[in-house]
Amino acid sequence: MRLYHILFILIGLCVTSAKAQVHIKNQHYIQLNVGGYDKLIPDLDCYFIQAEYGSYNKKLNSSGVAVLYSKKFSSNLIPVEKFQVSLKKDVNVFSSANLTSTFKILGSVNFGYESLNRDKKYIDQDLISNKSGFILGLGTGVEYEFTPIVIGTRVTYNFLSDYQKFTTYPYLGIKFHLR
């Protein structure tokens, strides 16, 4: 069974327990996202997992912190992994009258570590860099939420990365509002 089949089953089970939640000012939430790392549909060789904690303000914009782990293989089959923490801000562009559906624009500042080949030495003429290192970047994206299901995509620009400057994360997630 593929990873995205398992994801849909898990989200289906969580949706029944989450029910229809609404966005309330000053409310906190936890959001779990799974998606592809520079790929639309994730698989066991190319995926990312993100957990996010945040809260809404009076206009239902949100801010929070997220942790991310991503893994993929480069074009020459070298494993690339990222461990990242993001400080994020979401701006609510549209919300339904009953506050169960929203469309948001996302922004983030990202700090992390990018591991190439798990820091093992290798020789390849096509590789841009053969070393791991710290990354710092900015991110943006869009997100549609029909509570509790979230669909979105994020793009990050990594200033310090020697391997890949731009990264794309399309994802499917689930959000739990805390009381």
XYZ file of C-alpha atoms in Angstrom:
179
model
C 0.000 0.000 0.000
C 1.365 3.408 -0.927
C 2.047 6.161 1.560
C -0.764 8.397 0.291
C -3.307 5.553 0.698
C -2.281 5.240 4.334
C -2.487 9.029 4.695
C -6.069 9.148 3.372
C -7.153 6.347 5.720
C -5.604 8.098 8.743
C -7.147 11.450 7.811
C -10.533 9.761 7.350
C -10.332 8.323 10.852
C -9.275 11.669 12.331
C -12.019 13.599 10.507
C -14.727 11.617 12.233
C -13.265 12.539 15.616
C -12.560 16.200 14.727
C -16.085 16.905 13.384
C -16.972 20.413 12.216
C -14.860 22.899 14.127
C -15.032 26.653 13.692
C -12.355 29.328 13.921
C -12.636 31.465 17.046
C -10.416 34.425 17.957
C -7.642 33.621 20.455
C -8.188 29.895 19.865
C -5.141 27.607 19.618
C -4.706 24.762 17.137
C -2.456 21.887 16.133
C -2.058 21.093 12.439
C -0.394 17.990 10.968
C 0.690 18.063 7.291
C 2.046 15.337 5.022
C 3.100 15.820 1.430
C 5.731 15.546 -1.251
C 9.169 17.145 -1.145
C 9.384 18.795 -4.598
C 6.818 16.236 -5.778
C 3.009 16.368 -5.944
C 2.299 12.898 -4.553
C 4.551 11.622 -1.748
C 6.080 8.169 -1.631
C 8.512 6.448 0.726
C 11.499 8.028 -1.082
C 10.154 11.578 -1.277
C 8.013 13.073 1.485
C 7.766 15.594 4.290
C 5.977 15.637 7.637
C 5.153 18.852 9.480
C 3.580 19.567 12.875
C 2.397 23.097 13.595
C 1.112 24.861 16.704
C -0.530 28.268 16.481
C -3.345 30.587 17.486
C -5.821 32.954 15.809
C -6.104 36.698 16.398
C -9.258 38.868 16.189
C -9.317 38.868 12.373
C -8.723 35.075 12.290
C -5.172 35.504 11.019
C -2.877 33.038 12.735
C 0.700 32.845 13.886
C 2.673 29.945 15.220
C 5.650 27.656 15.054
C 6.164 24.491 13.002
C 8.696 21.656 12.896
C 9.383 19.807 9.644
C 11.249 16.716 8.526
C 11.671 16.069 4.799
C 13.490 13.444 2.774
C 14.159 12.832 -0.900
C 16.799 11.481 -3.268
C 18.659 13.866 -5.554
C 18.895 13.280 -9.311
C 22.048 11.219 -8.731
C 20.386 9.175 -5.939
C 22.034 10.897 -2.980
C 19.731 11.132 0.087
C 18.800 14.678 1.112
C 17.121 15.320 4.462
C 15.966 18.557 6.088
C 15.237 19.246 9.723
C 13.545 22.617 10.020
C 11.778 24.956 12.451
C 9.547 27.719 11.067
C 8.048 30.833 12.582
C 4.925 31.485 10.554
C 2.140 33.948 9.967
C -1.052 33.264 7.980
C -3.294 36.009 6.584
C -6.952 35.100 6.176
C -8.122 36.158 2.692
C -11.559 34.527 2.757
C -13.660 32.779 5.379
C -17.169 31.385 5.118
C -20.037 32.835 7.133
C -20.057 29.860 9.512
C -16.217 30.073 9.885
C -15.581 26.446 8.869
C -13.927 27.258 5.533
C -10.944 29.585 4.990
C -8.440 30.543 2.303
C -5.094 31.848 3.566
C -1.805 33.265 2.331
C 1.171 31.962 4.301
C 4.516 33.460 5.231
C 7.373 31.988 7.268
C 10.973 32.344 8.383
C 12.746 28.979 8.369
C 15.806 27.743 10.288
C 17.215 24.256 9.963
C 19.798 21.735 8.907
C 20.174 20.156 5.475
C 21.864 16.758 5.447
C 23.408 15.459 2.211
C 24.219 11.735 2.192
C 24.003 11.767 6.015
C 27.361 13.586 6.119
C 29.240 10.687 4.489
C 31.918 11.558 1.908
C 31.265 10.737 -1.740
C 32.641 11.767 -5.105
C 30.389 12.955 -7.909
C 31.137 15.573 -10.560
C 27.480 16.570 -11.017
C 26.841 17.484 -7.394
C 26.770 21.173 -6.455
C 28.039 20.589 -2.924
C 29.163 17.536 -1.012
C 28.584 18.877 2.477
C 25.662 19.294 4.829
C 24.963 22.597 6.478
C 22.596 24.934 8.235
C 19.824 26.593 6.249
C 17.999 29.878 6.683
C 15.177 30.964 4.447
C 11.827 32.558 3.790
C 8.660 30.786 2.763
C 5.312 31.632 1.244
C 2.288 29.669 0.131
C -1.466 29.273 -0.009
C -3.785 27.077 1.994
C -7.471 26.151 1.779
C -9.114 24.710 4.843
C -12.495 23.068 5.024
C -12.327 22.261 8.714
C -10.640 19.985 9.645
C -9.091 19.122 6.216
C -6.321 21.411 4.914
C -4.928 21.466 1.353
C -2.012 23.715 0.485
C 1.402 24.303 -0.954
C 4.458 26.103 0.374
C 7.557 27.345 -1.404
C 10.740 28.202 0.486
C 13.866 30.043 -0.535
C 16.928 28.847 1.406
C 19.639 31.524 1.513
C 22.371 29.311 2.981
C 21.683 26.043 1.138
C 24.503 24.814 -1.067
C 22.323 22.095 -2.577
C 18.937 23.575 -3.485
C 17.766 27.172 -3.099
C 14.028 26.698 -3.838
C 11.903 23.936 -2.313
C 8.221 23.151 -2.891
C 5.954 21.314 -0.445
C 2.413 20.472 -1.647
C 0.487 18.912 1.233
C -2.668 17.532 2.747
C -3.263 18.069 6.438
C -5.608 17.969 9.347
C -6.196 20.706 11.924
C -7.403 20.229 15.495
C -8.752 23.270 17.330
C -8.035 23.295 21.040
C -10.487 24.710 23.575
